[in-house]
């Protein structure tokens, strides 16, 4: 397998999800990612997240975010640990962390401090709220960002309470945003010999995910509201419909898909109904359109509708986790693979979604805590 980032060494002082998720992609692409963990506290806190543990100092949660990484145990606050860290910095391209915003400077892992050891080092900081404001010292997590930035106000049914997203996507997006910034910094450093600080925060990333509804509000004062059936705020029909045995998501994002839906359903009378003749009209009469299409979709099972509409009109079944992984298309894509683990040789995990030349990226479990001290710390272990 071609390792696109081979020869790149990245130090990672990270825990839980945001930092580890981003650095995991870098490791999958061939970078040498060395987790710097505190052995006195048993390493990355996620090593101990249950209920599915994998022996001492390891868990399924931890492995989810740490494939392909090495582990070094260092107390970077101690003189010996600090000296070892500096030796690693001298042979590394970047150091990333996802600590509170006030910690990098205190710990001496910002560019201003580390440039003496390596002028080309790139220092990535993925914090909760940033490093240069009144909340720099605050702890913060994904769900809090969803709450404060308004994402929760947009999620769920109109008559229900605000709801968080079903996955910690703010963490994951922050990690990937940071990884993009880190790689950009490395590219420049290799040209100029000058590193830098790169910053992103969970709060900024969460706010940025508001995307076009935020632009609508900022320019027109429109406050988006939750819509029933997970409907799109401006396009219709783009929502869920109940079938004979479940739910189907239909996305007529363009007039051409609406026309194709009418053709497949043999519902040509709707084409001439003034309530549904244009996208704007369908949006204004969304409830009436929902009632009409509900009567149609309830007549067949979800699988039947997929056979009729799949590939012609953008549709998808609404699955739970079990049904999602029973989906034959998941097997076809190869997104589930077996990654041998010392405690479970048939450990199953999600493949990295990036392919290189059509091939999935290599995947091995993260090293046990402190497993790589000798190979990485001896004389700085030149990369």
PDB file of N, CA and C in Angstrom, residues 38-137:
ATOM      1  N   UNK A  38       0.729   9.912  29.484  1.00  0.00           N
ATOM      2  CA  UNK A  38       1.226   9.968  30.854  1.00  0.00           C
ATOM      3  C   UNK A  38       1.023   8.611  31.514  1.00  0.00           C
ATOM      4  N   UNK A  39       2.105   7.890  31.710  1.00  0.00           N
ATOM      5  CA  UNK A  39       2.001   6.567  32.300  1.00  0.00           C
ATOM      6  C   UNK A  39       1.462   6.586  33.712  1.00  0.00           C
ATOM      7  N   UNK A  40       1.695   7.682  34.436  1.00  0.00           N
ATOM      8  CA  UNK A  40       1.242   7.769  35.828  1.00  0.00           C
ATOM      9  C   UNK A  40      -0.269   7.801  35.937  1.00  0.00           C
ATOM     10  N   UNK A  41      -0.945   8.251  34.877  1.00  0.00           N
ATOM     11  CA  UNK A  41      -2.415   8.297  34.878  1.00  0.00           C
ATOM     12  C   UNK A  41      -3.003   7.266  33.923  1.00  0.00           C
ATOM     13  N   UNK A  42      -2.184   6.258  33.565  1.00  0.00           N
ATOM     14  CA  UNK A  42      -2.628   5.154  32.702  1.00  0.00           C
ATOM     15  C   UNK A  42      -2.996   5.616  31.302  1.00  0.00           C
ATOM     16  N   UNK A  43      -2.368   6.698  30.850  1.00  0.00           N
ATOM     17  CA  UNK A  43      -2.470   7.090  29.451  1.00  0.00           C
ATOM     18  C   UNK A  43      -3.747   7.805  29.071  1.00  0.00           C
ATOM     19  N   UNK A  44      -4.000   7.842  27.783  1.00  0.00           N
ATOM     20  CA  UNK A  44      -5.199   8.456  27.212  1.00  0.00           C
ATOM     21  C   UNK A  44      -6.425   7.965  27.983  1.00  0.00           C
ATOM     22  N   UNK A  45      -7.235   8.907  28.447  1.00  0.00           N
ATOM     23  CA  UNK A  45      -8.412   8.542  29.255  1.00  0.00           C
ATOM     24  C   UNK A  45      -9.332   7.572  28.537  1.00  0.00           C
ATOM     25  N   UNK A  46      -9.342   7.621  27.216  1.00  0.00           N
ATOM     26  CA  UNK A  46     -10.266   6.756  26.482  1.00  0.00           C
ATOM     27  C   UNK A  46      -9.845   5.292  26.519  1.00  0.00           C
ATOM     28  N   UNK A  47      -8.634   5.012  26.977  1.00  0.00           N
ATOM     29  CA  UNK A  47      -8.237   3.611  27.150  1.00  0.00           C
ATOM     30  C   UNK A  47      -9.137   2.903  28.172  1.00  0.00           C
ATOM     31  N   UNK A  48      -9.818   3.681  28.996  1.00  0.00           N
ATOM     32  CA  UNK A  48     -10.585   3.109  30.105  1.00  0.00           C
ATOM     33  C   UNK A  48     -12.088   3.320  29.953  1.00  0.00           C
ATOM     34  N   UNK A  49     -12.521   3.751  28.781  1.00  0.00           N
ATOM     35  CA  UNK A  49     -13.946   3.975  28.550  1.00  0.00           C
ATOM     36  C   UNK A  49     -14.630   2.637  28.273  1.00  0.00           C
ATOM     37  N   UNK A  50     -15.569   2.269  29.111  1.00  0.00           N
ATOM     38  CA  UNK A  50     -16.322   1.024  28.944  1.00  0.00           C
ATOM     39  C   UNK A  50     -17.571   1.252  28.127  1.00  0.00           C
ATOM     40  N   UNK A  51     -18.401   0.235  28.023  1.00  0.00           N
ATOM     41  CA  UNK A  51     -18.310  -1.028  28.767  1.00  0.00           C
ATOM     42  C   UNK A  51     -17.462  -2.096  28.092  1.00  0.00           C
ATOM     43  N   UNK A  52     -16.948  -1.819  26.905  1.00  0.00           N
ATOM     44  CA  UNK A  52     -16.287  -2.871  26.127  1.00  0.00           C
ATOM     45  C   UNK A  52     -14.775  -2.697  26.201  1.00  0.00           C
ATOM     46  N   UNK A  53     -14.175  -3.286  27.236  1.00  0.00           N
ATOM     47  CA  UNK A  53     -12.740  -3.180  27.460  1.00  0.00           C
ATOM     48  C   UNK A  53     -12.002  -4.302  26.732  1.00  0.00           C
ATOM     49  N   UNK A  54     -10.713  -4.056  26.495  1.00  0.00           N
ATOM     50  CA  UNK A  54      -9.867  -5.037  25.813  1.00  0.00           C
ATOM     51  C   UNK A  54      -8.645  -5.339  26.678  1.00  0.00           C
ATOM     52  N   UNK A  55      -8.883  -5.638  27.925  1.00  0.00           N
ATOM     53  CA  UNK A  55      -7.789  -5.880  28.842  1.00  0.00           C
ATOM     54  C   UNK A  55      -7.348  -4.601  29.531  1.00  0.00           C
ATOM     55  N   UNK A  56      -6.160  -4.642  30.122  1.00  0.00           N
ATOM     56  CA  UNK A  56      -5.652  -3.502  30.889  1.00  0.00           C
ATOM     57  C   UNK A  56      -5.297  -2.340  29.964  1.00  0.00           C
ATOM     58  N   UNK A  57      -5.763  -1.157  30.312  1.00  0.00           N
ATOM     59  CA  UNK A  57      -5.432   0.073  29.586  1.00  0.00           C
ATOM     60  C   UNK A  57      -5.783   0.008  28.099  1.00  0.00           C
ATOM     61  N   UNK A  58      -6.893  -0.604  27.790  1.00  0.00           N
ATOM     62  CA  UNK A  58      -7.315  -0.670  26.384  1.00  0.00           C
ATOM     63  C   UNK A  58      -8.824  -0.887  26.327  1.00  0.00           C
ATOM     64  N   UNK A  59      -9.430  -0.379  25.287  1.00  0.00           N
ATOM     65  CA  UNK A  59     -10.875  -0.535  25.121  1.00  0.00           C
ATOM     66  C   UNK A  59     -11.235  -0.423  23.652  1.00  0.00           C
ATOM     67  N   UNK A  60     -12.422  -0.888  23.319  1.00  0.00           N
ATOM     68  CA  UNK A  60     -12.906  -0.735  21.951  1.00  0.00           C
ATOM     69  C   UNK A  60     -13.052   0.738  21.595  1.00  0.00           C
ATOM     70  N   UNK A  61     -13.494   1.543  22.549  1.00  0.00           N
ATOM     71  CA  UNK A  61     -13.605   2.988  22.317  1.00  0.00           C
ATOM     72  C   UNK A  61     -12.243   3.562  21.943  1.00  0.00           C
ATOM     73  N   UNK A  62     -11.208   3.227  22.704  1.00  0.00           N
ATOM     74  CA  UNK A  62      -9.866   3.750  22.447  1.00  0.00           C
ATOM     75  C   UNK A  62      -9.374   3.351  21.066  1.00  0.00           C
ATOM     76  N   UNK A  63      -9.498   2.081  20.727  1.00  0.00           N
ATOM     77  CA  UNK A  63      -8.990   1.626  19.434  1.00  0.00           C
ATOM     78  C   UNK A  63      -9.715   2.295  18.270  1.00  0.00           C
ATOM     79  N   UNK A  64     -10.983   2.609  18.461  1.00  0.00           N
ATOM     80  CA  UNK A  64     -11.757   3.254  17.401  1.00  0.00           C
ATOM     81  C   UNK A  64     -11.064   4.495  16.867  1.00  0.00           C
ATOM     82  N   UNK A  65     -10.366   5.233  17.738  1.00  0.00           N
ATOM     83  CA  UNK A  65      -9.761   6.507  17.354  1.00  0.00           C
ATOM     84  C   UNK A  65      -8.238   6.460  17.251  1.00  0.00           C
ATOM     85  N   UNK A  66      -7.638   5.284  17.356  1.00  0.00           N
ATOM     86  CA  UNK A  66      -6.175   5.262  17.484  1.00  0.00           C
ATOM     87  C   UNK A  66      -5.482   4.191  16.660  1.00  0.00           C
ATOM     88  N   UNK A  67      -6.104   3.726  15.615  1.00  0.00           N
ATOM     89  CA  UNK A  67      -5.450   2.739  14.764  1.00  0.00           C
ATOM     90  C   UNK A  67      -4.144   3.296  14.192  1.00  0.00           C
ATOM     91  N   UNK A  68      -3.169   2.410  14.044  1.00  0.00           N
ATOM     92  CA  UNK A  68      -1.897   2.692  13.359  1.00  0.00           C
ATOM     93  C   UNK A  68      -0.948   3.594  14.144  1.00  0.00           C
ATOM     94  N   UNK A  69      -1.218   3.838  15.424  1.00  0.00           N
ATOM     95  CA  UNK A  69      -0.366   4.749  16.197  1.00  0.00           C
ATOM     96  C   UNK A  69       0.568   3.982  17.138  1.00  0.00           C
ATOM     97  N   UNK A  70       1.676   4.648  17.472  1.00  0.00           N
ATOM     98  CA  UNK A  70       2.595   4.156  18.484  1.00  0.00           C
ATOM     99  C   UNK A  70       2.278   4.826  19.816  1.00  0.00           C
ATOM    100  N   UNK A  71       2.794   4.255  20.892  1.00  0.00           N
ATOM    101  CA  UNK A  71       2.556   4.820  22.223  1.00  0.00           C
ATOM    102  C   UNK A  71       3.862   4.950  22.996  1.00  0.00           C
ATOM    103  N   UNK A  72       4.096   6.162  23.485  1.00  0.00           N
ATOM    104  CA  UNK A  72       5.239   6.446  24.349  1.00  0.00           C
ATOM    105  C   UNK A  72       4.704   7.034  25.645  1.00  0.00           C
ATOM    106  N   UNK A  73       5.193   6.550  26.781  1.00  0.00           N
ATOM    107  CA  UNK A  73       4.776   7.080  28.077  1.00  0.00           C
ATOM    108  C   UNK A  73       5.824   8.072  28.572  1.00  0.00           C
ATOM    109  N   UNK A  74       5.409   9.317  28.747  1.00  0.00           N
ATOM    110  CA  UNK A  74       6.304  10.377  29.208  1.00  0.00           C
ATOM    111  C   UNK A  74       5.563  11.291  30.171  1.00  0.00           C
ATOM    112  N   UNK A  75       6.229  11.704  31.213  1.00  0.00           N
ATOM    113  CA  UNK A  75       5.729  12.790  32.048  1.00  0.00           C
ATOM    114  C   UNK A  75       6.425  14.051  31.565  1.00  0.00           C
ATOM    115  N   UNK A  76       5.777  14.799  30.700  1.00  0.00           N
ATOM    116  CA  UNK A  76       6.443  15.939  30.069  1.00  0.00           C
ATOM    117  C   UNK A  76       6.660  17.097  31.032  1.00  0.00           C
ATOM    118  N   UNK A  77       6.129  16.977  32.260  1.00  0.00           N
ATOM    119  CA  UNK A  77       6.368  18.006  33.274  1.00  0.00           C
ATOM    120  C   UNK A  77       7.654  17.748  34.062  1.00  0.00           C
ATOM    121  N   UNK A  78       8.169  16.535  33.981  1.00  0.00           N
ATOM    122  CA  UNK A  78       9.397  16.200  34.698  1.00  0.00           C
ATOM    123  C   UNK A  78      10.608  16.564  33.845  1.00  0.00           C
ATOM    124  N   UNK A  79      11.759  16.828  34.454  1.00  0.00           N
ATOM    125  CA  UNK A  79      12.956  17.169  33.670  1.00  0.00           C
ATOM    126  C   UNK A  79      13.334  16.094  32.656  1.00  0.00           C
ATOM    127  N   UNK A  80      13.321  14.838  33.075  1.00  0.00           N
ATOM    128  CA  UNK A  80      13.686  13.766  32.148  1.00  0.00           C
ATOM    129  C   UNK A  80      12.658  13.632  31.032  1.00  0.00           C
ATOM    130  N   UNK A  81      11.381  13.724  31.394  1.00  0.00           N
ATOM    131  CA  UNK A  81      10.339  13.629  30.382  1.00  0.00           C
ATOM    132  C   UNK A  81      10.397  14.780  29.401  1.00  0.00           C
ATOM    133  N   UNK A  82      10.667  15.969  29.912  1.00  0.00           N
ATOM    134  CA  UNK A  82      10.788  17.135  29.039  1.00  0.00           C
ATOM    135  C   UNK A  82      11.958  16.974  28.076  1.00  0.00           C
ATOM    136  N   UNK A  83      13.073  16.494  28.583  1.00  0.00           N
ATOM    137  CA  UNK A  83      14.241  16.290  27.726  1.00  0.00           C
ATOM    138  C   UNK A  83      13.945  15.271  26.629  1.00  0.00           C
ATOM    139  N   UNK A  84      13.228  14.212  26.991  1.00  0.00           N
ATOM    140  CA  UNK A  84      12.874  13.200  25.992  1.00  0.00           C
ATOM    141  C   UNK A  84      11.929  13.778  24.947  1.00  0.00           C
ATOM    142  N   UNK A  85      10.977  14.600  25.387  1.00  0.00           N
ATOM    143  CA  UNK A  85      10.060  15.231  24.444  1.00  0.00           C
ATOM    144  C   UNK A  85      10.821  16.117  23.468  1.00  0.00           C
ATOM    145  N   UNK A  86      11.766  16.900  23.959  1.00  0.00           N
ATOM    146  CA  UNK A  86      12.527  17.792  23.084  1.00  0.00           C
ATOM    147  C   UNK A  86      13.327  16.983  22.066  1.00  0.00           C
ATOM    148  N   UNK A  87      13.875  15.847  22.478  1.00  0.00           N
ATOM    149  CA  UNK A  87      14.580  15.001  21.512  1.00  0.00           C
ATOM    150  C   UNK A  87      13.644  14.550  20.399  1.00  0.00           C
ATOM    151  N   UNK A  88      12.419  14.206  20.772  1.00  0.00           N
ATOM    152  CA  UNK A  88      11.445  13.806  19.759  1.00  0.00           C
ATOM    153  C   UNK A  88      11.060  14.980  18.867  1.00  0.00           C
ATOM    154  N   UNK A  89      10.877  16.148  19.456  1.00  0.00           N
ATOM    155  CA  UNK A  89      10.511  17.339  18.680  1.00  0.00           C
ATOM    156  C   UNK A  89      11.560  17.616  17.611  1.00  0.00           C
ATOM    157  N   UNK A  90      12.822  17.395  17.927  1.00  0.00           N
ATOM    158  CA  UNK A  90      13.901  17.686  16.979  1.00  0.00           C
ATOM    159  C   UNK A  90      13.820  16.826  15.731  1.00  0.00           C
ATOM    160  N   UNK A  91      13.179  15.673  15.827  1.00  0.00           N
ATOM    161  CA  UNK A  91      13.091  14.773  14.676  1.00  0.00           C
ATOM    162  C   UNK A  91      11.667  14.654  14.132  1.00  0.00           C
ATOM    163  N   UNK A  92      10.803  15.577  14.536  1.00  0.00           N
ATOM    164  CA  UNK A  92       9.389  15.488  14.142  1.00  0.00           C
ATOM    165  C   UNK A  92       8.978  16.663  13.270  1.00  0.00           C
ATOM    166  N   UNK A  93       7.918  16.459  12.519  1.00  0.00           N
ATOM    167  CA  UNK A  93       7.354  17.512  11.671  1.00  0.00           C
ATOM    168  C   UNK A  93       6.295  18.321  12.396  1.00  0.00           C
ATOM    169  N   UNK A  94       5.608  17.699  13.341  1.00  0.00           N
ATOM    170  CA  UNK A  94       4.493  18.392  13.993  1.00  0.00           C
ATOM    171  C   UNK A  94       4.240  17.799  15.370  1.00  0.00           C
ATOM    172  N   UNK A  95       3.628  18.615  16.207  1.00  0.00           N
ATOM    173  CA  UNK A  95       3.134  18.169  17.509  1.00  0.00           C
ATOM    174  C   UNK A  95       1.708  18.682  17.644  1.00  0.00           C
ATOM    175  N   UNK A  96       0.780  17.774  17.890  1.00  0.00           N
ATOM    176  CA  UNK A  96      -0.612  18.196  18.052  1.00  0.00           C
ATOM    177  C   UNK A  96      -1.084  17.892  19.461  1.00  0.00           C
ATOM    178  N   UNK A  97      -2.039  18.686  19.914  1.00  0.00           N
ATOM    179  CA  UNK A  97      -2.667  18.410  21.200  1.00  0.00           C
ATOM    180  C   UNK A  97      -4.135  18.793  21.132  1.00  0.00           C
ATOM    181  N   UNK A  98      -4.947  18.178  21.986  1.00  0.00           N
ATOM    182  CA  UNK A  98      -6.334  18.638  22.142  1.00  0.00           C
ATOM    183  C   UNK A  98      -6.633  18.852  23.620  1.00  0.00           C
ATOM    184  N   UNK A  99      -5.827  19.736  24.207  1.00  0.00           N
ATOM    185  CA  UNK A  99      -5.952  20.098  25.613  1.00  0.00           C
ATOM    186  C   UNK A  99      -6.750  21.389  25.756  1.00  0.00           C
ATOM    187  N   UNK A 100      -7.024  21.784  26.992  1.00  0.00           N
ATOM    188  CA  UNK A 100      -7.642  23.089  27.227  1.00  0.00           C
ATOM    189  C   UNK A 100      -6.748  24.182  26.641  1.00  0.00           C
ATOM    190  N   UNK A 101      -7.370  25.269  26.244  1.00  0.00           N
ATOM    191  CA  UNK A 101      -6.638  26.303  25.533  1.00  0.00           C
ATOM    192  C   UNK A 101      -5.500  26.943  26.296  1.00  0.00           C
ATOM    193  N   UNK A 102      -5.532  26.905  27.622  1.00  0.00           N
ATOM    194  CA  UNK A 102      -4.462  27.538  28.396  1.00  0.00           C
ATOM    195  C   UNK A 102      -3.294  26.596  28.664  1.00  0.00           C
ATOM    196  N   UNK A 103      -3.420  25.328  28.270  1.00  0.00           N
ATOM    197  CA  UNK A 103      -2.401  24.343  28.615  1.00  0.00           C
ATOM    198  C   UNK A 103      -1.164  24.331  27.712  1.00  0.00           C
ATOM    199  N   UNK A 104      -1.266  24.505  26.406  1.00  0.00           N
ATOM    200  CA  UNK A 104      -0.070  24.418  25.566  1.00  0.00           C
ATOM    201  C   UNK A 104       1.058  25.351  25.992  1.00  0.00           C
ATOM    202  N   UNK A 105       0.731  26.595  26.304  1.00  0.00           N
ATOM    203  CA  UNK A 105       1.781  27.519  26.732  1.00  0.00           C
ATOM    204  C   UNK A 105       2.351  27.100  28.081  1.00  0.00           C
ATOM    205  N   UNK A 106       1.484  26.681  29.003  1.00  0.00           N
ATOM    206  CA  UNK A 106       1.957  26.251  30.323  1.00  0.00           C
ATOM    207  C   UNK A 106       2.869  25.033  30.218  1.00  0.00           C
ATOM    208  N   UNK A 107       2.531  24.132  29.307  1.00  0.00           N
ATOM    209  CA  UNK A 107       3.310  22.904  29.146  1.00  0.00           C
ATOM    210  C   UNK A 107       4.489  23.076  28.200  1.00  0.00           C
ATOM    211  N   UNK A 108       4.577  24.232  27.567  1.00  0.00           N
ATOM    212  CA  UNK A 108       5.677  24.477  26.644  1.00  0.00           C
ATOM    213  C   UNK A 108       5.595  23.655  25.378  1.00  0.00           C
ATOM    214  N   UNK A 109       4.381  23.505  24.841  1.00  0.00           N
ATOM    215  CA  UNK A 109       4.227  22.741  23.597  1.00  0.00           C
ATOM    216  C   UNK A 109       3.631  23.616  22.495  1.00  0.00           C
ATOM    217  N   UNK A 110       3.852  24.919  22.592  1.00  0.00           N
ATOM    218  CA  UNK A 110       3.470  25.840  21.527  1.00  0.00           C
ATOM    219  C   UNK A 110       4.702  26.160  20.688  1.00  0.00           C
ATOM    220  N   UNK A 111       4.479  26.799  19.547  1.00  0.00           N
ATOM    221  CA  UNK A 111       5.581  27.043  18.617  1.00  0.00           C
ATOM    222  C   UNK A 111       6.626  27.980  19.210  1.00  0.00           C
ATOM    223  N   UNK A 112       6.201  29.002  19.912  1.00  0.00           N
ATOM    224  CA  UNK A 112       7.147  29.959  20.493  1.00  0.00           C
ATOM    225  C   UNK A 112       8.160  29.248  21.383  1.00  0.00           C
ATOM    226  N   UNK A 113       7.705  28.233  22.100  1.00  0.00           N
ATOM    227  CA  UNK A 113       8.593  27.507  23.007  1.00  0.00           C
ATOM    228  C   UNK A 113       9.433  26.463  22.277  1.00  0.00           C
ATOM    229  N   UNK A 114       8.844  25.772  21.316  1.00  0.00           N
ATOM    230  CA  UNK A 114       9.517  24.640  20.682  1.00  0.00           C
ATOM    231  C   UNK A 114      10.377  25.022  19.485  1.00  0.00           C
ATOM    232  N   UNK A 115      10.239  26.230  18.980  1.00  0.00           N
ATOM    233  CA  UNK A 115      10.982  26.606  17.772  1.00  0.00           C
ATOM    234  C   UNK A 115      12.486  26.569  18.000  1.00  0.00           C
ATOM    235  N   UNK A 116      12.923  26.765  19.232  1.00  0.00           N
ATOM    236  CA  UNK A 116      14.358  26.703  19.512  1.00  0.00           C
ATOM    237  C   UNK A 116      14.897  25.303  19.252  1.00  0.00           C
ATOM    238  N   UNK A 117      14.095  24.292  19.583  1.00  0.00           N
ATOM    239  CA  UNK A 117      14.510  22.912  19.351  1.00  0.00           C
ATOM    240  C   UNK A 117      14.356  22.523  17.887  1.00  0.00           C
ATOM    241  N   UNK A 118      13.333  23.061  17.231  1.00  0.00           N
ATOM    242  CA  UNK A 118      13.062  22.717  15.832  1.00  0.00           C
ATOM    243  C   UNK A 118      12.299  23.864  15.185  1.00  0.00           C
ATOM    244  N   UNK A 119      12.982  24.740  14.459  1.00  0.00           N
ATOM    245  CA  UNK A 119      12.310  25.899  13.854  1.00  0.00           C
ATOM    246  C   UNK A 119      11.204  25.528  12.875  1.00  0.00           C
ATOM    247  N   UNK A 120      11.221  24.295  12.372  1.00  0.00           N
ATOM    248  CA  UNK A 120      10.227  23.886  11.375  1.00  0.00           C
ATOM    249  C   UNK A 120       9.036  23.159  11.987  1.00  0.00           C
ATOM    250  N   UNK A 121       9.015  23.017  13.306  1.00  0.00           N
ATOM    251  CA  UNK A 121       7.928  22.251  13.929  1.00  0.00           C
ATOM    252  C   UNK A 121       6.591  22.976  13.761  1.00  0.00           C
ATOM    253  N   UNK A 122       5.554  22.228  13.451  1.00  0.00           N
ATOM    254  CA  UNK A 122       4.192  22.759  13.350  1.00  0.00           C
ATOM    255  C   UNK A 122       3.431  22.300  14.587  1.00  0.00           C
ATOM    256  N   UNK A 123       2.839  23.243  15.297  1.00  0.00           N
ATOM    257  CA  UNK A 123       2.133  22.930  16.545  1.00  0.00           C
ATOM    258  C   UNK A 123       0.634  23.134  16.351  1.00  0.00           C
ATOM    259  N   UNK A 124      -0.106  22.048  16.385  1.00  0.00           N
ATOM    260  CA  UNK A 124      -1.560  22.102  16.215  1.00  0.00           C
ATOM    261  C   UNK A 124      -2.236  22.044  17.576  1.00  0.00           C
ATOM    262  N   UNK A 125      -3.158  22.969  17.797  1.00  0.00           N
ATOM    263  CA  UNK A 125      -3.907  23.033  19.049  1.00  0.00           C
ATOM    264  C   UNK A 125      -5.402  22.901  18.742  1.00  0.00           C
ATOM    265  N   UNK A 126      -5.992  21.793  19.152  1.00  0.00           N
ATOM    266  CA  UNK A 126      -7.431  21.577  19.007  1.00  0.00           C
ATOM    267  C   UNK A 126      -8.028  21.694  20.408  1.00  0.00           C
ATOM    268  N   UNK A 127      -8.529  22.866  20.737  1.00  0.00           N
ATOM    269  CA  UNK A 127      -9.040  23.114  22.086  1.00  0.00           C
ATOM    270  C   UNK A 127     -10.560  23.213  22.065  1.00  0.00           C
ATOM    271  N   UNK A 128     -11.140  23.363  23.237  1.00  0.00           N
ATOM    272  CA  UNK A 128     -12.597  23.491  23.309  1.00  0.00           C
ATOM    273  C   UNK A 128     -13.058  24.845  22.786  1.00  0.00           C
ATOM    274  N   UNK A 129     -12.408  25.916  23.269  1.00  0.00           N
ATOM    275  CA  UNK A 129     -12.885  27.268  22.945  1.00  0.00           C
ATOM    276  C   UNK A 129     -11.813  28.178  22.359  1.00  0.00           C
ATOM    277  N   UNK A 130     -10.607  27.687  22.142  1.00  0.00           N
ATOM    278  CA  UNK A 130      -9.535  28.529  21.639  1.00  0.00           C
ATOM    279  C   UNK A 130      -8.536  28.871  22.731  1.00  0.00           C
ATOM    280  N   UNK A 131      -7.445  29.518  22.320  1.00  0.00           N
ATOM    281  CA  UNK A 131      -6.361  29.814  23.273  1.00  0.00           C
ATOM    282  C   UNK A 131      -6.244  31.292  23.620  1.00  0.00           C
ATOM    283  N   UNK A 132      -6.999  32.155  22.949  1.00  0.00           N
ATOM    284  CA  UNK A 132      -6.755  33.592  23.070  1.00  0.00           C
ATOM    285  C   UNK A 132      -7.986  34.366  23.515  1.00  0.00           C
ATOM    286  N   UNK A 133      -8.802  33.762  24.379  1.00  0.00           N
ATOM    287  CA  UNK A 133     -10.032  34.434  24.785  1.00  0.00           C
ATOM    288  C   UNK A 133     -10.371  34.099  26.235  1.00  0.00           C
ATOM    289  N   UNK A 134     -11.494  34.619  26.700  1.00  0.00           N
ATOM    290  CA  UNK A 134     -11.865  34.480  28.112  1.00  0.00           C
ATOM    291  C   UNK A 134     -12.195  33.050  28.515  1.00  0.00           C
ATOM    292  N   UNK A 135     -12.385  32.158  27.558  1.00  0.00           N
ATOM    293  CA  UNK A 135     -12.706  30.766  27.884  1.00  0.00           C
ATOM    294  C   UNK A 135     -11.529  29.819  27.661  1.00  0.00           C
ATOM    295  N   UNK A 136     -10.355  30.349  27.489  1.00  0.00           N
ATOM    296  CA  UNK A 136      -9.211  29.498  27.171  1.00  0.00           C
ATOM    297  C   UNK A 136      -9.019  28.371  28.182  1.00  0.00           C
ATOM    298  N   UNK A 137      -9.330  28.614  29.432  1.00  0.00           N
ATOM    299  CA  UNK A 137      -9.103  27.604  30.475  1.00  0.00           C
ATOM    300  C   UNK A 137     -10.295  26.682  30.697  1.00  0.00           C
TER     301      UNK A 137
END
